[in-house]
Tab-separated table of C-alpha atoms and ligand atoms in Angstrom:
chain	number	residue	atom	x	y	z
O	1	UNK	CA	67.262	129.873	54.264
O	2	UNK	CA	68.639	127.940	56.952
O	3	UNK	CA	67.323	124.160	57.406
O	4	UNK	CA	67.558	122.979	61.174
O	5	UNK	CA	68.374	119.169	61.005
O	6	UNK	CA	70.046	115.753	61.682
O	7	UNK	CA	71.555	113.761	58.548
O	8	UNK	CA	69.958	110.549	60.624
O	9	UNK	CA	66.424	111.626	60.386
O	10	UNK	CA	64.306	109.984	57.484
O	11	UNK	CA	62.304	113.112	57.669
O	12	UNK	CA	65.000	115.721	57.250
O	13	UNK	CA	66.229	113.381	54.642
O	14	UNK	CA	62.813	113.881	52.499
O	15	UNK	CA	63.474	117.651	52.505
O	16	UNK	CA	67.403	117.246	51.368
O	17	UNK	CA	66.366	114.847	48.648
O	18	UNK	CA	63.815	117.401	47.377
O	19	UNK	CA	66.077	120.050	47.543
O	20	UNK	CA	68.620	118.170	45.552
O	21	UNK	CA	65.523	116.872	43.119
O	22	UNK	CA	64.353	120.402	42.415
O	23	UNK	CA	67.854	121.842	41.870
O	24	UNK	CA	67.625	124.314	45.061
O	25	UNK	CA	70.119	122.958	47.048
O	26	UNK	CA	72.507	126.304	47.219
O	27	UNK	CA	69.688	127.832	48.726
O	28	UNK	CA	69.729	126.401	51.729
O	29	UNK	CA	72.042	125.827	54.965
O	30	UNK	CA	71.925	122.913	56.948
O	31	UNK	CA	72.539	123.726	60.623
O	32	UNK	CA	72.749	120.546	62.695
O	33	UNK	CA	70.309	120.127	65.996
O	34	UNK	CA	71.945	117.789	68.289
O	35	UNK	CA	69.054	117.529	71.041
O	36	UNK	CA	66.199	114.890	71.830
O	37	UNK	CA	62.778	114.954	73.140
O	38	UNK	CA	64.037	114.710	76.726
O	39	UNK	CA	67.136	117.581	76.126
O	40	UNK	CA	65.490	119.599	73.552
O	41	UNK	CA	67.515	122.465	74.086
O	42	UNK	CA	69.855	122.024	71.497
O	43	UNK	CA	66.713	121.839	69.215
O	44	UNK	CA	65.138	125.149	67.544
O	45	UNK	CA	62.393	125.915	69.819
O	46	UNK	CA	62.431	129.484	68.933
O	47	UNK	CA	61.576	129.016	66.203
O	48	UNK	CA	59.255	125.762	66.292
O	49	UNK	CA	57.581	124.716	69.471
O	50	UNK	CA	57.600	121.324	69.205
O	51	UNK	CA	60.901	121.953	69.108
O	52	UNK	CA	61.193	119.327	66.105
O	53	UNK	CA	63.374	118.504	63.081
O	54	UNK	CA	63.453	119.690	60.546
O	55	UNK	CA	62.370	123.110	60.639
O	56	UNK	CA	63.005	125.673	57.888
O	57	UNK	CA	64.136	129.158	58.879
O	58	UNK	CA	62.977	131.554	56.115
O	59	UNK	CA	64.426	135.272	55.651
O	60	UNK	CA	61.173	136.178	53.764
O	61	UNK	CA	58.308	134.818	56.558
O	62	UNK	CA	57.895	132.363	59.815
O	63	UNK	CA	59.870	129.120	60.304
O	64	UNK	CA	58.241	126.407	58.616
O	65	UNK	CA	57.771	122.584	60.093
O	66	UNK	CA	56.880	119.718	59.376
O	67	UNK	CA	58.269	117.542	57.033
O	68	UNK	CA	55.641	117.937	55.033
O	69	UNK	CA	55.091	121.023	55.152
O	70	UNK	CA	58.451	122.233	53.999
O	71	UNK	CA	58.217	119.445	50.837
O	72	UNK	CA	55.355	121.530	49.341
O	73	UNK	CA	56.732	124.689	50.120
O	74	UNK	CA	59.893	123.852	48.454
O	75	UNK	CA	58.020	121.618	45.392
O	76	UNK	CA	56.222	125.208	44.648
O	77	UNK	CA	59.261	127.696	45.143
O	78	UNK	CA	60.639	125.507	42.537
O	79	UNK	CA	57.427	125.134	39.928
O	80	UNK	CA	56.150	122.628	41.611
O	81	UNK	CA	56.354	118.673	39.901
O	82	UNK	CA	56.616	116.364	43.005
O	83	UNK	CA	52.640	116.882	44.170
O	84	UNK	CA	50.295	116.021	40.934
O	85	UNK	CA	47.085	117.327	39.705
O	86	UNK	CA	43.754	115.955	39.791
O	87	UNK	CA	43.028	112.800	42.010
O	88	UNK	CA	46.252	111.281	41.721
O	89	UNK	CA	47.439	113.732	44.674
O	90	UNK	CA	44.991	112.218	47.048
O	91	UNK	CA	47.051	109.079	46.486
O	92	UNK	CA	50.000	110.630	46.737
O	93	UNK	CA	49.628	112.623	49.999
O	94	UNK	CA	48.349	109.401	51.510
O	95	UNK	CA	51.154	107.059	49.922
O	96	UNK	CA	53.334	110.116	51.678
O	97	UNK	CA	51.731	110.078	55.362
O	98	UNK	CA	51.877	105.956	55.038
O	99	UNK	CA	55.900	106.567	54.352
O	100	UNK	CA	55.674	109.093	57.035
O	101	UNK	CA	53.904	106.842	60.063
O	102	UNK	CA	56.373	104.280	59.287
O	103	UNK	CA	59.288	106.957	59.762
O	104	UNK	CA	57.593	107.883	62.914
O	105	UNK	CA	57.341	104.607	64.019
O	106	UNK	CA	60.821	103.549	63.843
O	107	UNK	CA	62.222	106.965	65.370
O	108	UNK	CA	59.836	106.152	68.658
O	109	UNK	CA	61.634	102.487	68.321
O	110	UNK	CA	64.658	103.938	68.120
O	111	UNK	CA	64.492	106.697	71.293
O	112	UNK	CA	62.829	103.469	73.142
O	113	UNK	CA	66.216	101.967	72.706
O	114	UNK	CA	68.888	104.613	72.482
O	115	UNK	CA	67.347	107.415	74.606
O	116	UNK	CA	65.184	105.667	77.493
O	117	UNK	CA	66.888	104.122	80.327
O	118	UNK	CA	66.944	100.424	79.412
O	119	UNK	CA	65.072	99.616	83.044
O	120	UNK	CA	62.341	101.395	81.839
O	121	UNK	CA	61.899	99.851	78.198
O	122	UNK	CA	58.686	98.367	77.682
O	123	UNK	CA	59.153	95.513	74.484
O	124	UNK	CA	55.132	95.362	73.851
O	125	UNK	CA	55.342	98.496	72.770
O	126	UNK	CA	58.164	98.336	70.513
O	127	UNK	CA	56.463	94.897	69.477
O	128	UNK	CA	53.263	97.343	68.913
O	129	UNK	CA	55.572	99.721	66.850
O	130	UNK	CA	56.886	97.382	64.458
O	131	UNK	CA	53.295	96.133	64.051
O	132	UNK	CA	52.420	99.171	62.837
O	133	UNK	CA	55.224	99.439	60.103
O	134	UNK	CA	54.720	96.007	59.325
O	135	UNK	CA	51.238	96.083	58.367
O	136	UNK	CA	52.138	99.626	56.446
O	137	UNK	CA	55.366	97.148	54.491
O	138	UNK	CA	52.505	94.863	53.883
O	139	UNK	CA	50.054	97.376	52.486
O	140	UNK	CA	53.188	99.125	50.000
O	141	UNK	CA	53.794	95.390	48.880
O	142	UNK	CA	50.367	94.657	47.738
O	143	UNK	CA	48.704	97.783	46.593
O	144	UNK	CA	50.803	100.517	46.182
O	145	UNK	CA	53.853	99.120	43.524
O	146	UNK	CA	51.634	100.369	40.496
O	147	UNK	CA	52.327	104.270	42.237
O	148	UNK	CA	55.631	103.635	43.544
O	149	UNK	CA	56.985	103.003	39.886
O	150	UNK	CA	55.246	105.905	38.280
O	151	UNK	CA	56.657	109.528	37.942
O	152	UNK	CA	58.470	110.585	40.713
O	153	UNK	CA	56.816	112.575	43.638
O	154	UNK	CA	56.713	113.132	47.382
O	155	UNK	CA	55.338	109.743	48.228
O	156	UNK	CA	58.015	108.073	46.675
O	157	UNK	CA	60.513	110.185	48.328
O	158	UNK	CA	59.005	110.005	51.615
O	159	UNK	CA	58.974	105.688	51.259
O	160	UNK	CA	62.507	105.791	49.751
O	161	UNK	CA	63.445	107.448	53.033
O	162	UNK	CA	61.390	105.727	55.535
O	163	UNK	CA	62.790	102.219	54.052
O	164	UNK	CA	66.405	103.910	53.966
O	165	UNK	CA	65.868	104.389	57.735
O	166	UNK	CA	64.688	101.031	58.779
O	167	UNK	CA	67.866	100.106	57.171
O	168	UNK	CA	69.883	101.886	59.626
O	169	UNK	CA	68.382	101.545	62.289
O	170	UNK	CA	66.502	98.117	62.306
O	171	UNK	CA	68.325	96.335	59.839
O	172	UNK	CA	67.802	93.096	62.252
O	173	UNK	CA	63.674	93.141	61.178
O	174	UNK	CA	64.753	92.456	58.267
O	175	UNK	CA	61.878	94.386	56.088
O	176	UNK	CA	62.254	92.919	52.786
O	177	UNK	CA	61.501	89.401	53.847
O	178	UNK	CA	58.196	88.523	52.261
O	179	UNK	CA	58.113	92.129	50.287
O	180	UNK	CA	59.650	91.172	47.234
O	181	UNK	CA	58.073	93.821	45.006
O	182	UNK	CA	58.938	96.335	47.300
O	183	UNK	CA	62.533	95.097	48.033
O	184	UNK	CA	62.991	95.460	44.178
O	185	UNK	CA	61.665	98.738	44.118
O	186	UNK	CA	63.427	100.287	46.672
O	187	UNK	CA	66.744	99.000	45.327
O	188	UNK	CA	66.557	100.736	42.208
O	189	UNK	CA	65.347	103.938	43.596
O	190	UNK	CA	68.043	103.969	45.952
O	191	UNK	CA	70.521	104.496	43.147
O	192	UNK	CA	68.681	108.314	42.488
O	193	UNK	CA	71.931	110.358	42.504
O	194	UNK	CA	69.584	112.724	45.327
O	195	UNK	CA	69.321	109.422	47.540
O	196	UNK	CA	72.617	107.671	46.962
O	197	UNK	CA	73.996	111.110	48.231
O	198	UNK	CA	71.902	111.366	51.377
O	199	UNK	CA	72.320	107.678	52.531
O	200	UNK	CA	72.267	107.619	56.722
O	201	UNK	CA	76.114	106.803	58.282
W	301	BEZ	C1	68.481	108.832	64.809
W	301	BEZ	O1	69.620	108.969	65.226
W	301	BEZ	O2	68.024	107.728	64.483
W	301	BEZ	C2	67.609	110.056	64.667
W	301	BEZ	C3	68.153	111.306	64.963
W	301	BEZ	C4	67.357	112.439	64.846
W	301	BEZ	C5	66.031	112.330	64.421
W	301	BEZ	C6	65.517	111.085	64.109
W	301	BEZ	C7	66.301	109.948	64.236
């Protein structure tokens, strides 16, 4: 399989980290995209539309996208132990899209800044974007710390990497002020041998 990506995307970084925490790593090539939304031919648009990272290029069947997608597919090639039975997965896949919407969020900040000519920013709507992750920070911090420190499974992975990427990329916010549960949280599971070894550089 080939997996079309950038090592700075949080959400290519969810699918390396589960490839490394289900042991199919081998099994995959990474193939570096180097377009954006407004040059996306350098992107895999033959294979996904959107024209989006990541996308997974299977020998056996169609390309898969999205992030998401991809996690499960790769959590059941492997046995499957990062989505969990019963109503825990409802939590999960929505502790997962919260991590996700945060991710998206700061990669819209981030194009606002790097990609769009800087007469045509508009700072109420990165203002509105950080609102957005702030209130999702907010909502981690006081209701989902009981989750975050149980067994590992996509949501954490997906949070690891969204926080991992505001830390790249917005280190100025400064997300940990006020979270101090969260802060804590995310500093242990950033030692994970499968995240220390896909840090952003
Ligand atoms: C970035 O450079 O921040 C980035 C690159 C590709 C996808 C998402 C983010």
């Amino acid at each position: 399989m080939r997996l079309h990506q950038s090592p700075a995307s949080p959400f290519v970084r969810k699918v390396v980290v589960v490839l490394k925490e289900t042991g199919q790593e081998g099994d995959v090539a990474l193939v570096t995209a180097t377009g954006t939304p407004v040059n996306p031919d350098a992107m895999p648009v033959a294979l996904n539309p959107l024209g989006k990272i990541p996308t997974l290029e299977r020998d056996d069947g169609p390309a898969l996208y999205d992030s998401r997608v991809i996690c499960r597919y790769l959590d059941d090639r492997a046995g499957g132990k990062l989505y969990p039975a019963g109503p825990r997965l409802w939590e999960t896949l929505t502790l997962e899209a919260t991590a996700d919407g945060i991710s998206d969020a700061a990669v819209l900040m981030r194009y606002e800044t790097a990609v769009r000519p800087a007469d045509r920013q508009w700072p109420d709507w990165l203002d509105g974007q950080w609102a957005k992750i702030a209130r999702s920070l907010d909502a981690l911090e006081s209701r989902w710390i009981s989750h975050l420190s149980g067994p590992l499974d996509i949501g954490q992975i997906a949070v690891g990497c969204a926080l991992g990427y505001l830390d790249f990329r917005h280190a100025a916010r400064d997300w940990r002020s006020g979270r101090p549960a969260l802060a804590g949280w995310y500093a242990a599971f950033a030692t994970r041998p499968s995240m220390a070894a896909t840090a952003p550089v």
